[in-house]
Structures are given as structure tokens and as C-alpha cells.
Amino acid sequence: MYRFEPNLRIPGPTHLPPSVREAGGRQMINHRGPEFAALLARIDRRMRVFFGTQQEVLLITAAGTGGLEAAIVNALSPADRVLAVPTGAFGDRFAKIASVYGADVTRLETEWGRAADPAALRAHLAADADYRAVLLTHNETSTGVTNPIAALAAVVRELAPEALILVDGVSALGAVPFAMDAWGLDVVVTGSQKAWMAAPGMSMIALSERAWLAADEARMPRFYFDLRDARKTAANGQTPWTPAVAVMYQVDAGLELMEAETPAGVFARHAACAAATRAGLEALGFRLLAEPAFASNTVTAAWIPEDLDWKAFNGEVKARQLVLAGGQGKLKGKIFRVGHLGAVNLDDILGAIGVLEEVARMFSRPTEPGAAVAAAQRAVLAAVEARPAAAEGVPA
Ligand SMILES: *Cc1c(COP(=O)(O)O)cnc(C)c1O
């Protein structure tokens, strides 16, 4: 099968739409001038809709991990007690950043593939609620699980009302409904190369009023990531340091597409692509990792069957221009992942399922030609019918 470009089905970086690619090639401007100020203001205004916040969304030039580091160092002081609620490799990373900067981190563990359980969090906080902050992962990219942030945050607000809630929203913000203010979240972070359809390089971050007060008291060392500087300079339409201007052009162009599609349209497209991916993989006999009720709309993880030579199988997949992601951390070599976020369309997913079906037949796995693609298409119809009404505080 010949494609002009590979079908990049990894959970970021994601494909760039033509207008985004062209935006990245535009001429530089003075980052201390009025054109830049307008760009920064436009991105902030459009980002707020997807964050579900009235707070300003700040842009920092960094990978998503830099955004997580900024969240930690601006909210906390060394020796602060922090409750981490990891559900996979990215939750581990968030906890590790806090430890590296000297926080006293307690971990509430969840089996990988399952979502963090509000009842377990309730039980933990009922016994010990003396935390300065709770670290949550919105969408755990390593397992393909979306955690119930609203329910988890409600438990924290009830039992540890003073605790700050820090959320890694890197891999699903912009793709699924989110309501930072309505859910009472204090710091939310995302990254340009995930749902935002742009190249890597920018991290977006918003802080609640409480978090800004905390930022004034926080004593962890910070310089490049001092968000007080970012806020001060943003008021003058600038960033403290020279930003990745080309990536900002791209984020701006991506947001323009998302605004035209409407948030509800963007969310429905992700839900449909996710449903098609899950149904197609299951029809091919792959077992999914995520507990079904919390399966992610941006990435799907599946177990590699024990009797399958994955290296050879994936070699044939790659030869057909389909690029999948492997497992991370303790799931390395055990799972593969299909990304379906950003500029993803149903034909990308049906094409991917078609390739997997073809390769599965080569490997003498029980398949019937067209059956997996048909299952994927049926799942889309069901997803469209089951489309939920917009929830309170969530953009429509
Ligand atoms: C991708 C990702 C990150 C890290 O982003 P980088 O840009 O690679 O640093 C953090 N958290 C989650 C959930 C992610 O998916």
C-alpha cells in the first residue's frame, strides 16, 4: 500500500494539518512587538475554552514535562507533603519531579490499566488528609486510561479542602471535555504536540487564584519556569524569554481549526475515532488494557498476544506505513498503543485497522477479510448515537 505520508498513530507528536504546517514556516516577528502580543492574546483566549477556565492560559517554551515541572516548582516548597495518584508511567513522572525538588511524596497506587478510584482516594484521605497538594493525571497515555478527574477532585475538595490539585492534562486536553474551574482544579498543564495539532515545543498552563497565592509562597528553586514572571510579562503581551515563535504560530493555526469545528465537534470526532479503534482491535482478537468504562478517547493500548512475534508483525505494519507506539515503563514489550488524537479522522483509523487486518492474516491469525473494519464502522455509529449532552462548565 502506498501512502504519501506514514499514518502516524502514536500519542504525540501528531499529524499537522496543512494550515498548521504552513504556519510553522512563516517569517519571524519581533517577540516584543504588537503582532506577537496579538498572537499571545489569541492563543490564551481560545485555550481557555478547552481548559474550561476564566484564568489566563500561559505559554511556556518546553515539552509537556517542562510544564509539569513548572506546576510543581510554582506550587510547592521542599518538605511539603504531596499525595501522588499515579496510574501509569506519566503519573510516576509527575511524582518523581515532586520528589526531585524535595517534596515529601506519598503514593496512592492504582493497578496499571485501571483508573484511579475516587473511593480509594476517599479512604486514603479519610485517614490522612494533611497534604499540600494532590497530583492527578487526566489521561494516562501509557495505559490508555482517562481518570475521572471531576470525581477525584470532588473528594479532595471535601476531605482536604486546603490541598492544591495539580493535573497533568497533557494528552487529552483539547480532545475531550474539561472544566478546570467547575471541577475546582488548581494547576492544569498541556502540550502542543498532543491534541493541539502542532509540533512539540510549547506547554500551556493555567493556575487558579489559590495556586497564584501559593506561587508567591512556594520555595522550590525556579528561574526559567517562574510563572510569576510569565504572568507579569503576559500582561504586556510578551513572554519572559524568547519563545518558540514558530510553534506558537502552529498552535494558533490549530486552535483556529478547532474553533471552526467547535469543541463539541472536536470531542465527538475523538470519541468516534476511539470507539472505532477499540472495536477494530478487539475484532482482530487483541485484548485491550484499559478498563472499558475509563478507556481513553485519545490513545488505546492493547496487549501483545504471547504467541505473536511482535517484532516481525510490527515490521510488516511499518512496511505498510502505519506507525504504532510501544509500551512504556513496565509495559515495554507487553503492549502496543494506537494514538487517535489531534488531526485524526475516521479514515486514518479505518486505514490502520485495515493494515492490521492484512498483517494479521499474513501471520495466520483468525480474521475474516473486512470484519475488523466493519466492526470499527459499526462502533462509530453506536458512538454517534450515544453522544452525551454537554456537562456543566464544559465547552460545547
Ligand atoms: C506526552 C505526555 C507528557 C510529556 O510530554 P513531553 O512533551 O514528552 O514532555 C506528560 N504527560 C502525559 C500524560 C503525556 O501524554
XYZ file of N, CA and C in Angstrom, residues 171-327:
471
model
N -2.206 14.929 27.578
C -2.572 14.134 26.398
C -4.066 14.027 26.112
N -4.898 14.825 26.736
C -6.322 14.760 26.359
C -6.994 16.128 26.348
N -6.347 17.125 26.939
C -6.954 18.457 26.899
C -7.054 18.903 25.443
N -8.201 19.433 25.067
C -8.411 19.800 23.670
C -9.091 18.699 22.880
N -9.121 17.486 23.425
C -9.736 16.349 22.715
C -10.983 15.838 23.416
N -11.082 16.111 24.698
C -12.240 15.658 25.480
C -12.709 16.823 26.366
N -13.970 16.779 26.788
C -14.484 17.875 27.633
C -13.672 18.010 28.918
N -13.465 19.244 29.332
C -12.669 19.506 30.533
C -13.166 20.803 31.148
N -13.192 20.874 32.473
C -13.755 22.055 33.136
C -12.939 22.388 34.383
N -11.790 23.021 34.163
C -10.875 23.354 35.256
C -11.567 24.110 36.396
N -12.307 25.156 36.074
C -12.917 25.980 37.122
C -14.044 25.229 37.820
N -14.948 24.617 37.038
C -16.097 23.928 37.633
C -15.654 22.741 38.489
N -14.538 22.127 38.141
C -14.061 20.962 38.891
C -13.140 21.359 40.050
N -12.843 22.645 40.174
C -12.030 23.115 41.305
C -10.567 22.716 41.209
N -10.006 22.712 40.005
C -8.597 22.329 39.831
C -7.714 23.565 39.962
N -6.493 23.350 40.445
C -5.622 24.493 40.724
C -4.533 24.734 39.691
N -3.951 23.678 39.163
C -2.962 23.850 38.098
C -3.246 22.783 37.039
N -3.324 23.216 35.783
C -3.585 22.284 34.679
C -2.558 22.549 33.585
N -1.982 21.462 33.073
C -0.883 21.557 32.106
C -1.235 20.767 30.845
N -0.866 21.316 29.672
C -0.981 20.526 28.446
C 0.201 20.838 27.526
N 0.267 20.158 26.369
C 1.427 20.315 25.487
C 1.040 20.371 24.019
N 1.796 21.161 23.248
C 1.415 21.492 21.867
C 1.323 20.312 20.915
N 2.087 19.232 21.168
C 2.158 18.146 20.171
C 1.111 17.067 20.385
N 0.165 17.272 21.302
C -0.845 16.245 21.547
C -2.133 16.625 20.809
N -3.180 17.008 21.502
C -4.447 17.277 20.802
C -4.429 18.570 19.998
N -3.407 19.387 20.199
C -3.422 20.739 19.613
C -2.927 20.779 18.183
N -2.523 19.629 17.646
C -2.185 19.506 16.213
C -0.963 20.329 15.811
N -0.096 20.658 16.749
C 1.092 21.461 16.459
C 2.345 20.634 16.739
N 3.497 21.176 16.348
C 4.760 20.496 16.637
C 5.053 20.565 18.140
N 5.948 19.722 18.632
C 6.340 19.819 20.046
C 7.051 21.138 20.320
N 7.026 21.574 21.565
C 7.818 22.748 21.931
C 7.146 23.735 22.864
N 5.794 23.725 22.892
C 5.126 24.646 23.811
C 4.317 23.858 24.827
N 4.326 24.359 26.049
C 3.463 23.806 27.082
C 2.541 24.929 27.545
N 1.274 24.592 27.741
C 0.289 25.575 28.170
C -0.120 25.241 29.604
N -0.266 26.277 30.423
C -0.523 26.030 31.846
C -1.433 27.126 32.407
N -2.396 26.713 33.229
C -3.283 27.682 33.877
C -3.295 27.418 35.382
N -3.384 28.499 36.160
C -3.394 28.409 37.625
C -4.661 29.063 38.165
N -5.220 28.458 39.207
C -6.364 29.061 39.888
C -5.878 30.223 40.755
N -6.811 30.999 41.297
C -6.440 32.086 42.220
C -5.628 31.538 43.390
N -6.103 30.404 43.932
C -5.382 29.776 45.049
C -3.958 29.409 44.664
N -3.817 28.886 43.458
C -2.486 28.474 43.011
C -1.573 29.688 42.849
N -2.138 30.821 42.398
C -1.306 32.032 42.286
C -0.852 32.509 43.652
N -1.711 32.389 44.647
C -1.292 32.741 46.014
C -0.183 31.798 46.467
N -0.347 30.517 46.149
C 0.671 29.529 46.521
C 1.994 29.841 45.819
N 1.913 30.320 44.576
C 3.137 30.605 43.805
C 3.966 31.696 44.478
N 3.291 32.588 45.208
C 4.024 33.649 45.906
C 4.774 33.110 47.120
N 4.256 32.028 47.693
C 4.878 31.469 48.902
C 5.816 30.314 48.625
N 5.675 29.696 47.433
C 6.434 28.479 47.131
C 7.934 28.739 47.201
N 8.666 27.770 47.764
C 10.112 27.962 47.958
C 10.966 26.967 47.188
N 10.370 26.189 46.302
C 11.221 25.339 45.458
C 11.977 26.262 44.498
N 13.253 25.900 44.157
C 14.011 26.781 43.265
C 13.381 26.844 41.872
N 13.368 28.013 41.278
C 12.823 28.166 39.922
C 13.402 29.444 39.326
N 13.675 29.386 38.064
C 14.089 30.591 37.352
C 13.388 30.638 36.008
N 13.809 29.739 35.093
C 13.186 29.701 33.755
C 11.683 29.471 33.870
N 11.281 28.629 34.823
C 9.872 28.254 34.951
C 9.116 29.068 35.997
N 9.666 30.222 36.392
C 8.950 31.043 37.378
C 7.734 31.676 36.695
N 6.547 31.155 37.025
C 5.332 31.592 36.331
C 4.902 33.001 36.742
N 5.449 33.506 37.841
C 5.134 34.896 38.204
C 5.687 35.844 37.138
N 6.886 35.505 36.604
C 7.450 36.305 35.501
C 6.592 36.161 34.248
N 6.151 34.929 33.992
C 5.343 34.688 32.788
C 4.052 35.488 32.857
N 3.466 35.536 34.048
C 2.213 36.276 34.208
C 2.427 37.783 34.035
N 3.511 38.262 34.656
C 3.806 39.698 34.580
C 4.043 40.134 33.137
N 4.849 39.354 32.413
C 5.168 39.757 31.034
C 3.963 39.533 30.105
N 3.140 38.513 30.409
C 1.956 38.269 29.573
C 1.015 39.469 29.616
N 0.999 40.159 30.769
C 0.150 41.347 30.881
C 0.575 42.413 29.868
N 1.851 42.369 29.428
C 2.336 43.288 28.398
C 2.441 42.612 27.030
N 1.781 41.473 26.880
C 1.782 40.799 25.576
C 3.099 40.153 25.211
N 3.842 39.722 26.236
C 5.148 39.110 25.962
C 5.352 37.870 26.826
N 6.442 37.154 26.522
C 6.886 36.050 27.380
C 8.228 36.469 27.965
N 8.618 35.918 29.135
C 9.857 36.400 29.761
C 11.085 36.114 28.896
N 11.097 34.937 28.252
C 12.266 34.550 27.445
C 11.799 34.397 26.001
N 12.745 34.302 25.082
C 12.367 34.163 23.670
C 11.610 32.838 23.486
N 10.373 32.906 23.039
C 9.593 31.671 22.919
C 9.805 30.986 21.564
N 9.273 29.755 21.429
C 9.304 29.027 20.152
C 8.215 29.632 19.266
N 8.549 30.749 18.644
C 7.553 31.528 17.887
C 6.879 30.669 16.807
N 7.669 29.855 16.101
C 7.099 29.050 15.012
C 6.069 28.053 15.549
N 6.334 27.496 16.714
C 5.368 26.552 17.291
C 4.122 27.311 17.750
N 4.332 28.533 18.214
C 3.160 29.335 18.606
C 2.284 29.654 17.398
N 2.916 29.939 16.253
C 2.123 30.130 15.026
C 1.270 28.887 14.784
N 1.872 27.741 14.996
C 1.164 26.480 14.725
C 0.027 26.241 15.709
N 0.285 26.505 16.983
C -0.770 26.330 17.989
C -1.951 27.243 17.644
N -1.628 28.454 17.230
C -2.656 29.428 16.849
C -3.474 28.901 15.657
N -2.775 28.357 14.655
C -3.469 27.836 13.463
C -4.311 26.611 13.833
N -3.797 25.774 14.724
C -4.552 24.599 15.172
C -5.825 25.014 15.900
N -5.691 26.019 16.767
C -6.858 26.494 17.518
C -7.912 27.098 16.590
N -7.441 27.698 15.501
C -8.390 28.260 14.550
C -9.239 27.135 13.939
N -8.585 26.034 13.604
C -9.322 24.879 13.067
C -10.282 24.318 14.116
N -9.816 24.233 15.359
C -10.640 23.663 16.423
C -11.851 24.544 16.718
N -11.632 25.849 16.639
C -12.739 26.778 16.880
C -13.790 26.635 15.768
N -13.304 26.485 14.532
C -14.236 26.338 13.402
C -15.025 25.029 13.518
N -14.364 23.985 13.990
C -15.040 22.675 14.124
C -15.998 22.680 15.312
N -15.803 23.549 16.229
C -16.461 23.684 17.546
C -15.928 22.631 18.511
N -15.815 22.973 19.797
C -15.342 21.984 20.763
C -16.164 20.696 20.719
N -17.490 20.820 20.641
C -18.326 19.609 20.624
C -17.988 18.738 19.423
N -17.729 19.372 18.289
C -17.358 18.616 17.092
C -16.021 17.914 17.273
N -15.059 18.612 17.868
C -13.734 18.024 18.119
C -13.876 16.825 19.057
N -14.661 16.989 20.116
C -14.811 15.905 21.100
C -15.509 14.691 20.463
N -16.537 14.959 19.654
C -17.283 13.859 19.021
C -16.387 13.104 18.039
N -15.548 13.840 17.306
C -14.630 13.175 16.360
C -13.660 12.267 17.119
N -13.134 12.739 18.242
C -12.235 11.890 19.031
C -12.965 10.672 19.588
N -14.184 10.877 20.048
C -14.953 9.749 20.607
C -15.200 8.699 19.528
N -15.523 9.151 18.328
C -15.800 8.211 17.236
C -14.534 7.457 16.834
N -13.410 8.171 16.716
C -12.155 7.510 16.333
C -11.713 6.508 17.397
N -11.944 6.858 18.657
C -11.568 5.957 19.752
C -12.435 4.702 19.734
N -13.732 4.886 19.540
C -14.649 3.733 19.512
C -14.282 2.815 18.354
N -13.956 3.398 17.213
C -13.578 2.594 16.043
C -12.285 1.822 16.319
N -11.332 2.472 16.962
C -10.048 1.813 17.263
C -10.260 0.620 18.183
N -11.009 0.840 19.247
C -11.240 -0.240 20.219
C -11.949 -1.414 19.559
N -13.017 -1.123 18.814
C -13.806 -2.202 18.205
C -12.976 -2.941 17.155
N -12.190 -2.193 16.378
C -11.372 -2.826 15.344
C -10.326 -3.747 15.953
N -9.653 -3.278 16.991
C -8.611 -4.094 17.629
C -9.221 -5.340 18.262
N -10.352 -5.163 18.906
C -10.992 -6.329 19.545
C -11.444 -7.345 18.500
N -11.951 -6.847 17.379
C -12.381 -7.765 16.313
C -11.195 -8.550 15.757
N -9.995 -7.980 15.885
C -8.790 -8.690 15.426
C -8.247 -9.639 16.492
N -8.926 -9.683 17.623
C -8.517 -10.612 18.684
C -7.556 -10.021 19.692
N -7.307 -8.714 19.617
C -6.426 -8.096 20.616
C -7.241 -7.769 21.870
N -6.635 -7.984 23.015
C -7.284 -7.667 24.284
C -6.831 -6.267 24.699
N -7.777 -5.425 25.062
C -7.434 -4.046 25.423
C -7.001 -3.972 26.877
N -6.111 -3.015 27.151
C -5.557 -2.878 28.500
C -6.503 -2.120 29.436
N -7.110 -1.052 28.937
C -7.869 -0.147 29.813
C -9.173 -0.772 30.291
N -9.542 -0.489 31.529
C -10.866 -0.908 31.975
C -11.880 -0.117 31.142
N -12.861 -0.813 30.549
C -13.691 -0.206 29.488
C -14.344 1.126 29.868
N -14.827 1.267 31.089
C -15.550 2.490 31.454
C -14.646 3.722 31.418
N -13.315 3.511 31.472
C -12.388 4.643 31.506
C -11.423 4.634 30.321
N -11.812 3.917 29.265
C -10.959 3.844 28.072
C -10.801 5.246 27.480
N -9.578 5.578 27.127
C -9.252 6.923 26.650
C -9.779 7.181 25.251
N -10.187 8.425 25.017
C -10.586 8.819 23.663
C -9.409 9.331 22.841
N -8.191 9.311 23.403
C -7.041 9.813 22.645
C -5.974 8.749 22.367
N -5.966 7.661 23.135
C -4.973 6.603 22.898
C -5.533 5.272 23.398
N -5.282 4.223 22.620
C -5.752 2.887 23.005
C -4.546 1.957 23.118
N -4.474 1.229 24.229
C -3.393 0.262 24.434
C -3.962 -1.147 24.344
N -3.224 -2.038 23.700
C -3.654 -3.437 23.581
C -2.497 -4.352 23.947
N -2.826 -5.493 24.547
C -1.808 -6.483 24.906
C -1.271 -7.149 23.644
N 0.011 -7.413 23.621
C 0.594 -8.209 22.541
C 0.360 -9.680 22.912
N -0.346 -10.443 22.061
C -0.598 -11.848 22.400
C 0.728 -12.599 22.578
N 0.748 -13.553 23.521
C 2.005 -14.243 23.815
C 2.532 -15.046 22.639
N 1.597 -15.513 21.793
C 2.045 -16.341 20.664
C 2.344 -15.512 19.408
N 2.469 -14.197 19.572
C 2.719 -13.340 18.408
C 4.139 -12.783 18.460
N 4.882 -12.952 17.361
C 6.216 -12.355 17.248
C 6.025 -10.881 16.880
N 5.985 -10.021 17.919
C 5.615 -8.625 17.703
C 6.600 -7.900 16.791
N 7.881 -8.215 16.957
C 8.890 -7.524 16.148
C 8.635 -7.755 14.659
N 8.376 -9.002 14.312
C 8.122 -9.328 12.905
C 6.791 -8.718 12.451
N 5.797 -8.833 13.321
C 4.456 -8.302 12.999
C 4.535 -6.793 12.764
N 5.177 -6.100 13.698
C 5.265 -4.648 13.597
C 6.135 -4.224 12.416
N 7.098 -5.075 12.038
C 7.913 -4.797 10.857
C 7.037 -4.728 9.614
N 6.103 -5.657 9.503
C 5.186 -5.658 8.355
C 4.239 -4.459 8.425
N 3.838 -4.117 9.650
C 2.962 -2.949 9.849
C 3.689 -1.683 9.386
N 4.944 -1.559 9.815
C 5.728 -0.372 9.454
C 5.966 -0.304 7.947
N 6.170 -1.475 7.336
C 6.388 -1.513 5.886
C 5.157 -0.998 5.145
N 4.019 -1.039 5.809
C 2.771 -0.528 5.213
C 2.486 0.900 5.682
N 3.513 1.565 6.170
C 3.419 2.990 6.516
C 2.481 3.276 7.683
N 2.267 2.289 8.530
C 1.472 2.524 9.744
C 2.441 2.532 10.921
N 2.433 3.635 11.672
C 3.372 3.786 12.790
C 2.614 3.706 14.112
N 2.906 2.672 14.889
C 2.265 2.482 16.198
C 3.278 2.789 17.297
N 2.793 2.967 18.521
C 3.690 3.193 19.664
C 3.802 1.903 20.474
N 4.932 1.744 21.131
C 5.133 0.584 22.001
C 4.697 0.893 23.424
N 5.079 0.020 24.350
C 4.751 0.216 25.758
C 5.849 1.008 26.456
